[in-house]
């Protein structure tokens, strides 16, 4: 059977001040009165039922996850004791799924994406599942780029189509590239054989666990006794020990970039990873001046701005391409071109131990 594993353990520091340690990005209602994690599960309806969806999140977020996703069985919410990036997260979920279904296929999805064309998304997933049926195949979904983005990693694919069905192509992966500068991104786009790295993956449980064993032996060793401890009195301590023994490493760097049997399915389903406040501005409906106004706000001679107020009045005068987000105890004001740098503010707050703001 096919299962979805949704990674929901991050803090989302680029969404400060709304995203906080106790109420991170995936639980925020960014669009249409539903949170990002609720939207992620909802778009799987008709493809994967709730009982085959698993959520991996930090142990501090388990109760919030259960409250937001009542249709997901409580046992399908897997608690991480420590943040250790995506490779340990995926190893944990793969072992749990293999106990349930030794022939399981995993679709791994981040909890914070926006996808507009759900029908096309399902078509791409279906072909990814078929490609993952090959022995040892690791499949990723690449997004057809619409501009030379510097905030995404890239996937370069081989020119020859491995196979094609119903206008969905599958290509062998040639290489992965880190986030580029603008000149390099332009070259990637012009070449025609690069896709954005979406962070979505599809594979059989044995395929990914074998790849982790080959390329990340420390992670494999840390989880080597996990299956025998599940559903025993030692389960909690065994999982904690596994995470403590794991390096902090991503599945992209640790496995995908080092493996030879990797394939990519291009996705053309109106995708956005909602990585910062600029992405929210781009996706929200704007007035005739290009402004997004939410809450108690007065705008005078301002264009292409987003202002999100809490209870107190926010007044914006003579501004352009500005983001303002107020939460009552903190206010963010930044230019749209610098929203990625919000993470640096959160890093500073952490370094100064200003806990009440993070």
PDB file of C-alpha atoms in Angstrom, residues 71-277:
ATOM      1  CA  UNK A  71      -9.139  12.337  11.267  1.00  0.00           C
ATOM      2  CA  UNK A  72      -5.552  11.083  11.580  1.00  0.00           C
ATOM      3  CA  UNK A  73      -5.295   8.128  14.015  1.00  0.00           C
ATOM      4  CA  UNK A  74      -3.439   9.138  17.166  1.00  0.00           C
ATOM      5  CA  UNK A  75      -0.927   6.328  16.638  1.00  0.00           C
ATOM      6  CA  UNK A  76       0.010   7.793  13.254  1.00  0.00           C
ATOM      7  CA  UNK A  77       1.514  10.901  14.855  1.00  0.00           C
ATOM      8  CA  UNK A  78       5.168  10.120  15.458  1.00  0.00           C
ATOM      9  CA  UNK A  79       6.997  12.196  18.053  1.00  0.00           C
ATOM     10  CA  UNK A  80      10.610  13.258  17.546  1.00  0.00           C
ATOM     11  CA  UNK A  81      12.418  13.919  20.844  1.00  0.00           C
ATOM     12  CA  UNK A  82      15.085  16.115  19.218  1.00  0.00           C
ATOM     13  CA  UNK A  83      15.259  18.039  15.936  1.00  0.00           C
ATOM     14  CA  UNK A  84      17.744  16.182  13.730  1.00  0.00           C
ATOM     15  CA  UNK A  85      16.839  17.261  10.153  1.00  0.00           C
ATOM     16  CA  UNK A  86      15.117  15.116   7.525  1.00  0.00           C
ATOM     17  CA  UNK A  87      17.301  11.984   7.291  1.00  0.00           C
ATOM     18  CA  UNK A  88      16.575  10.746  10.862  1.00  0.00           C
ATOM     19  CA  UNK A  89      12.939  11.805  10.443  1.00  0.00           C
ATOM     20  CA  UNK A  90      12.588   9.657   7.329  1.00  0.00           C
ATOM     21  CA  UNK A  91      14.491   6.728   8.857  1.00  0.00           C
ATOM     22  CA  UNK A  92      12.131   6.802  11.848  1.00  0.00           C
ATOM     23  CA  UNK A  93       9.012   6.830   9.668  1.00  0.00           C
ATOM     24  CA  UNK A  94      10.362   4.155   7.318  1.00  0.00           C
ATOM     25  CA  UNK A  95      10.988   1.732  10.184  1.00  0.00           C
ATOM     26  CA  UNK A  96       7.501   2.312  11.561  1.00  0.00           C
ATOM     27  CA  UNK A  97       5.935   1.740   8.162  1.00  0.00           C
ATOM     28  CA  UNK A  98       7.979  -1.401   7.493  1.00  0.00           C
ATOM     29  CA  UNK A  99       6.613  -2.906  10.701  1.00  0.00           C
ATOM     30  CA  UNK A 100       3.083  -2.159   9.473  1.00  0.00           C
ATOM     31  CA  UNK A 101       3.591  -3.104   5.832  1.00  0.00           C
ATOM     32  CA  UNK A 102       6.954  -4.540   4.683  1.00  0.00           C
ATOM     33  CA  UNK A 103       6.119  -3.634   1.055  1.00  0.00           C
ATOM     34  CA  UNK A 104       4.975  -0.095   1.829  1.00  0.00           C
ATOM     35  CA  UNK A 105       5.600   2.800  -0.532  1.00  0.00           C
ATOM     36  CA  UNK A 106       6.261   6.149   1.194  1.00  0.00           C
ATOM     37  CA  UNK A 107       5.327   9.543  -0.193  1.00  0.00           C
ATOM     38  CA  UNK A 108       7.261  12.081   1.895  1.00  0.00           C
ATOM     39  CA  UNK A 109       5.828  15.610   1.980  1.00  0.00           C
ATOM     40  CA  UNK A 110       6.683  18.782   3.916  1.00  0.00           C
ATOM     41  CA  UNK A 111       3.765  20.185   5.921  1.00  0.00           C
ATOM     42  CA  UNK A 112       4.019  23.750   4.662  1.00  0.00           C
ATOM     43  CA  UNK A 113       3.516  23.749   0.882  1.00  0.00           C
ATOM     44  CA  UNK A 114       0.710  25.315  -1.128  1.00  0.00           C
ATOM     45  CA  UNK A 115      -0.484  23.389  -4.204  1.00  0.00           C
ATOM     46  CA  UNK A 116      -3.286  24.832  -6.304  1.00  0.00           C
ATOM     47  CA  UNK A 117      -3.874  22.103  -8.916  1.00  0.00           C
ATOM     48  CA  UNK A 118      -4.648  19.076  -6.761  1.00  0.00           C
ATOM     49  CA  UNK A 119      -5.806  16.885  -9.665  1.00  0.00           C
ATOM     50  CA  UNK A 120      -2.473  17.310 -11.440  1.00  0.00           C
ATOM     51  CA  UNK A 121      -0.653  16.792  -8.137  1.00  0.00           C
ATOM     52  CA  UNK A 122      -2.342  13.406  -7.768  1.00  0.00           C
ATOM     53  CA  UNK A 123      -1.368  12.451 -11.332  1.00  0.00           C
ATOM     54  CA  UNK A 124       2.278  13.278 -10.655  1.00  0.00           C
ATOM     55  CA  UNK A 125       2.218  11.354  -7.367  1.00  0.00           C
ATOM     56  CA  UNK A 126       0.727   8.309  -9.085  1.00  0.00           C
ATOM     57  CA  UNK A 127       3.511   8.198 -11.662  1.00  0.00           C
ATOM     58  CA  UNK A 128       6.075   8.737  -8.936  1.00  0.00           C
ATOM     59  CA  UNK A 129       4.678   5.736  -7.068  1.00  0.00           C
ATOM     60  CA  UNK A 130       4.963   3.637 -10.225  1.00  0.00           C
ATOM     61  CA  UNK A 131       8.588   4.727 -10.744  1.00  0.00           C
ATOM     62  CA  UNK A 132       9.370   3.936  -7.103  1.00  0.00           C
ATOM     63  CA  UNK A 133       8.251   0.350  -7.696  1.00  0.00           C
ATOM     64  CA  UNK A 134      11.583  -0.462  -9.318  1.00  0.00           C
ATOM     65  CA  UNK A 135      14.081  -2.184  -7.096  1.00  0.00           C
ATOM     66  CA  UNK A 136      16.104   0.392  -5.168  1.00  0.00           C
ATOM     67  CA  UNK A 137      14.599   3.422  -6.945  1.00  0.00           C
ATOM     68  CA  UNK A 138      14.549   6.757  -5.130  1.00  0.00           C
ATOM     69  CA  UNK A 139      12.144   9.252  -6.666  1.00  0.00           C
ATOM     70  CA  UNK A 140      11.872  12.980  -6.088  1.00  0.00           C
ATOM     71  CA  UNK A 141       9.469  15.554  -7.470  1.00  0.00           C
ATOM     72  CA  UNK A 142      11.015  18.568  -9.171  1.00  0.00           C
ATOM     73  CA  UNK A 143       9.085  21.733  -9.879  1.00  0.00           C
ATOM     74  CA  UNK A 144       9.197  23.232 -13.351  1.00  0.00           C
ATOM     75  CA  UNK A 145      10.805  26.644 -12.694  1.00  0.00           C
ATOM     76  CA  UNK A 146       8.994  29.821 -13.655  1.00  0.00           C
ATOM     77  CA  UNK A 147      11.815  32.239 -12.815  1.00  0.00           C
ATOM     78  CA  UNK A 148      15.502  32.080 -11.774  1.00  0.00           C
ATOM     79  CA  UNK A 149      14.893  31.560  -8.061  1.00  0.00           C
ATOM     80  CA  UNK A 150      17.838  31.848  -5.676  1.00  0.00           C
ATOM     81  CA  UNK A 151      15.905  30.518  -2.674  1.00  0.00           C
ATOM     82  CA  UNK A 152      15.540  26.940  -3.943  1.00  0.00           C
ATOM     83  CA  UNK A 153      17.938  24.090  -4.587  1.00  0.00           C
ATOM     84  CA  UNK A 154      17.906  22.630  -8.098  1.00  0.00           C
ATOM     85  CA  UNK A 155      17.824  19.173  -9.678  1.00  0.00           C
ATOM     86  CA  UNK A 156      19.487  18.557 -13.044  1.00  0.00           C
ATOM     87  CA  UNK A 157      18.031  15.660 -15.010  1.00  0.00           C
ATOM     88  CA  UNK A 158      19.378  13.564 -17.867  1.00  0.00           C
ATOM     89  CA  UNK A 159      18.115  14.651 -21.275  1.00  0.00           C
ATOM     90  CA  UNK A 160      16.581  11.300 -22.264  1.00  0.00           C
ATOM     91  CA  UNK A 161      13.174  10.496 -20.776  1.00  0.00           C
ATOM     92  CA  UNK A 162      13.324   7.276 -18.762  1.00  0.00           C
ATOM     93  CA  UNK A 163       9.635   6.733 -19.434  1.00  0.00           C
ATOM     94  CA  UNK A 164       6.499   8.767 -20.069  1.00  0.00           C
ATOM     95  CA  UNK A 165       2.846   8.026 -19.426  1.00  0.00           C
ATOM     96  CA  UNK A 166      -0.182  10.327 -19.749  1.00  0.00           C
ATOM     97  CA  UNK A 167       2.034  13.359 -20.329  1.00  0.00           C
ATOM     98  CA  UNK A 168       3.931  12.742 -17.069  1.00  0.00           C
ATOM     99  CA  UNK A 169       7.655  12.195 -17.630  1.00  0.00           C
ATOM    100  CA  UNK A 170      10.211  10.465 -15.440  1.00  0.00           C
ATOM    101  CA  UNK A 171      13.903  11.327 -15.843  1.00  0.00           C
ATOM    102  CA  UNK A 172      17.107   9.966 -14.328  1.00  0.00           C
ATOM    103  CA  UNK A 173      18.732  12.564 -12.073  1.00  0.00           C
ATOM    104  CA  UNK A 174      22.142  13.834 -13.138  1.00  0.00           C
ATOM    105  CA  UNK A 175      23.014  16.015 -10.157  1.00  0.00           C
ATOM    106  CA  UNK A 176      21.695  18.185  -7.340  1.00  0.00           C
ATOM    107  CA  UNK A 177      22.695  21.833  -6.923  1.00  0.00           C
ATOM    108  CA  UNK A 178      22.543  24.025  -3.825  1.00  0.00           C
ATOM    109  CA  UNK A 179      20.762  27.382  -3.790  1.00  0.00           C
ATOM    110  CA  UNK A 180      22.516  29.417  -6.514  1.00  0.00           C
ATOM    111  CA  UNK A 181      23.289  33.086  -6.983  1.00  0.00           C
ATOM    112  CA  UNK A 182      21.190  34.923  -9.561  1.00  0.00           C
ATOM    113  CA  UNK A 183      23.668  34.482 -12.432  1.00  0.00           C
ATOM    114  CA  UNK A 184      23.864  30.726 -11.857  1.00  0.00           C
ATOM    115  CA  UNK A 185      20.083  30.470 -11.508  1.00  0.00           C
ATOM    116  CA  UNK A 186      19.684  32.173 -14.890  1.00  0.00           C
ATOM    117  CA  UNK A 187      22.051  29.652 -16.450  1.00  0.00           C
ATOM    118  CA  UNK A 188      20.058  26.819 -14.913  1.00  0.00           C
ATOM    119  CA  UNK A 189      16.817  28.150 -16.376  1.00  0.00           C
ATOM    120  CA  UNK A 190      18.336  28.754 -19.806  1.00  0.00           C
ATOM    121  CA  UNK A 191      19.732  25.220 -19.975  1.00  0.00           C
ATOM    122  CA  UNK A 192      16.244  23.705 -19.798  1.00  0.00           C
ATOM    123  CA  UNK A 193      17.308  20.643 -17.801  1.00  0.00           C
ATOM    124  CA  UNK A 194      17.003  21.970 -14.240  1.00  0.00           C
ATOM    125  CA  UNK A 195      14.028  21.796 -11.872  1.00  0.00           C
ATOM    126  CA  UNK A 196      13.449  23.301  -8.457  1.00  0.00           C
ATOM    127  CA  UNK A 197      14.015  20.857  -5.606  1.00  0.00           C
ATOM    128  CA  UNK A 198      10.637  20.554  -3.883  1.00  0.00           C
ATOM    129  CA  UNK A 199      11.705  18.346  -0.963  1.00  0.00           C
ATOM    130  CA  UNK A 200       9.038  15.765  -1.881  1.00  0.00           C
ATOM    131  CA  UNK A 201      10.098  12.129  -2.243  1.00  0.00           C
ATOM    132  CA  UNK A 202       8.648   8.711  -3.111  1.00  0.00           C
ATOM    133  CA  UNK A 203      10.228   5.294  -2.463  1.00  0.00           C
ATOM    134  CA  UNK A 204       9.621   1.863  -1.061  1.00  0.00           C
ATOM    135  CA  UNK A 205      10.579   1.490   2.588  1.00  0.00           C
ATOM    136  CA  UNK A 206      13.297  -1.054   1.892  1.00  0.00           C
ATOM    137  CA  UNK A 207      14.771   1.130  -0.862  1.00  0.00           C
ATOM    138  CA  UNK A 208      15.248   4.143   1.376  1.00  0.00           C
ATOM    139  CA  UNK A 209      16.434   2.113   4.371  1.00  0.00           C
ATOM    140  CA  UNK A 210      18.978   0.319   2.180  1.00  0.00           C
ATOM    141  CA  UNK A 211      20.174   3.693   0.852  1.00  0.00           C
ATOM    142  CA  UNK A 212      20.467   5.090   4.378  1.00  0.00           C
ATOM    143  CA  UNK A 213      22.441   2.002   5.372  1.00  0.00           C
ATOM    144  CA  UNK A 214      24.835   2.529   2.461  1.00  0.00           C
ATOM    145  CA  UNK A 215      25.330   6.294   2.654  1.00  0.00           C
ATOM    146  CA  UNK A 216      24.466   7.159   6.278  1.00  0.00           C
ATOM    147  CA  UNK A 217      25.675   4.216   8.374  1.00  0.00           C
ATOM    148  CA  UNK A 218      25.538   6.310  11.560  1.00  0.00           C
ATOM    149  CA  UNK A 219      21.811   6.906  11.051  1.00  0.00           C
ATOM    150  CA  UNK A 220      21.208   3.263  10.129  1.00  0.00           C
ATOM    151  CA  UNK A 221      23.062   2.087  13.229  1.00  0.00           C
ATOM    152  CA  UNK A 222      21.152   4.480  15.488  1.00  0.00           C
ATOM    153  CA  UNK A 223      17.820   3.041  14.336  1.00  0.00           C
ATOM    154  CA  UNK A 224      18.966  -0.571  13.972  1.00  0.00           C
ATOM    155  CA  UNK A 225      17.088  -1.820  17.056  1.00  0.00           C
ATOM    156  CA  UNK A 226      14.088   0.462  16.795  1.00  0.00           C
ATOM    157  CA  UNK A 227      11.661  -2.050  15.302  1.00  0.00           C
ATOM    158  CA  UNK A 228      12.198  -4.557  18.090  1.00  0.00           C
ATOM    159  CA  UNK A 229      11.464  -1.866  20.683  1.00  0.00           C
ATOM    160  CA  UNK A 230       8.277  -0.468  19.148  1.00  0.00           C
ATOM    161  CA  UNK A 231       5.161  -1.219  21.235  1.00  0.00           C
ATOM    162  CA  UNK A 232       7.276  -2.193  24.227  1.00  0.00           C
ATOM    163  CA  UNK A 233       8.056  -0.382  27.461  1.00  0.00           C
ATOM    164  CA  UNK A 234      11.404   0.593  25.926  1.00  0.00           C
ATOM    165  CA  UNK A 235       9.919   2.405  22.922  1.00  0.00           C
ATOM    166  CA  UNK A 236      10.256   6.003  24.160  1.00  0.00           C
ATOM    167  CA  UNK A 237      13.784   5.593  25.468  1.00  0.00           C
ATOM    168  CA  UNK A 238      14.871   3.719  22.321  1.00  0.00           C
ATOM    169  CA  UNK A 239      13.617   6.480  20.038  1.00  0.00           C
ATOM    170  CA  UNK A 240      15.291   9.151  22.143  1.00  0.00           C
ATOM    171  CA  UNK A 241      18.569   7.256  22.113  1.00  0.00           C
ATOM    172  CA  UNK A 242      18.362   6.814  18.339  1.00  0.00           C
ATOM    173  CA  UNK A 243      17.918  10.552  17.825  1.00  0.00           C
ATOM    174  CA  UNK A 244      20.710  11.411  20.235  1.00  0.00           C
ATOM    175  CA  UNK A 245      23.042   9.104  18.297  1.00  0.00           C
ATOM    176  CA  UNK A 246      22.091  10.550  14.896  1.00  0.00           C
ATOM    177  CA  UNK A 247      23.936  13.327  13.061  1.00  0.00           C
ATOM    178  CA  UNK A 248      21.943  16.403  12.034  1.00  0.00           C
ATOM    179  CA  UNK A 249      21.752  15.769   8.290  1.00  0.00           C
ATOM    180  CA  UNK A 250      19.227  16.134   5.478  1.00  0.00           C
ATOM    181  CA  UNK A 251      18.061  13.280   3.273  1.00  0.00           C
ATOM    182  CA  UNK A 252      19.022  15.384   0.239  1.00  0.00           C
ATOM    183  CA  UNK A 253      22.667  15.733   1.202  1.00  0.00           C
ATOM    184  CA  UNK A 254      23.034  12.436   3.024  1.00  0.00           C
ATOM    185  CA  UNK A 255      21.310  10.102   0.546  1.00  0.00           C
ATOM    186  CA  UNK A 256      19.878  11.639  -2.631  1.00  0.00           C
ATOM    187  CA  UNK A 257      23.067  13.407  -3.731  1.00  0.00           C
ATOM    188  CA  UNK A 258      25.126  10.252  -3.147  1.00  0.00           C
ATOM    189  CA  UNK A 259      22.848   7.623  -4.694  1.00  0.00           C
ATOM    190  CA  UNK A 260      22.901   6.410  -8.287  1.00  0.00           C
ATOM    191  CA  UNK A 261      19.356   5.098  -8.736  1.00  0.00           C
ATOM    192  CA  UNK A 262      17.565   8.450  -8.431  1.00  0.00           C
ATOM    193  CA  UNK A 263      14.723   9.658 -10.652  1.00  0.00           C
ATOM    194  CA  UNK A 264      12.754  12.896 -10.872  1.00  0.00           C
ATOM    195  CA  UNK A 265       9.170  13.529 -11.926  1.00  0.00           C
ATOM    196  CA  UNK A 266       8.582  17.137 -13.065  1.00  0.00           C
ATOM    197  CA  UNK A 267       5.638  18.745 -11.304  1.00  0.00           C
ATOM    198  CA  UNK A 268       3.469  21.416 -12.913  1.00  0.00           C
ATOM    199  CA  UNK A 269       0.732  21.806 -10.305  1.00  0.00           C
ATOM    200  CA  UNK A 270       1.042  25.466  -9.169  1.00  0.00           C
ATOM    201  CA  UNK A 271       3.396  24.868  -6.252  1.00  0.00           C
ATOM    202  CA  UNK A 272       4.743  27.262  -3.652  1.00  0.00           C
ATOM    203  CA  UNK A 273       6.764  26.276  -0.601  1.00  0.00           C
ATOM    204  CA  UNK A 274       5.593  29.393   1.297  1.00  0.00           C
ATOM    205  CA  UNK A 275       9.097  29.893   2.596  1.00  0.00           C
ATOM    206  CA  UNK A 276       8.731  33.472   3.851  1.00  0.00           C
ATOM    207  CA  UNK A 277       6.404  36.468   4.072  1.00  0.00           C
TER     208      UNK A 277
END
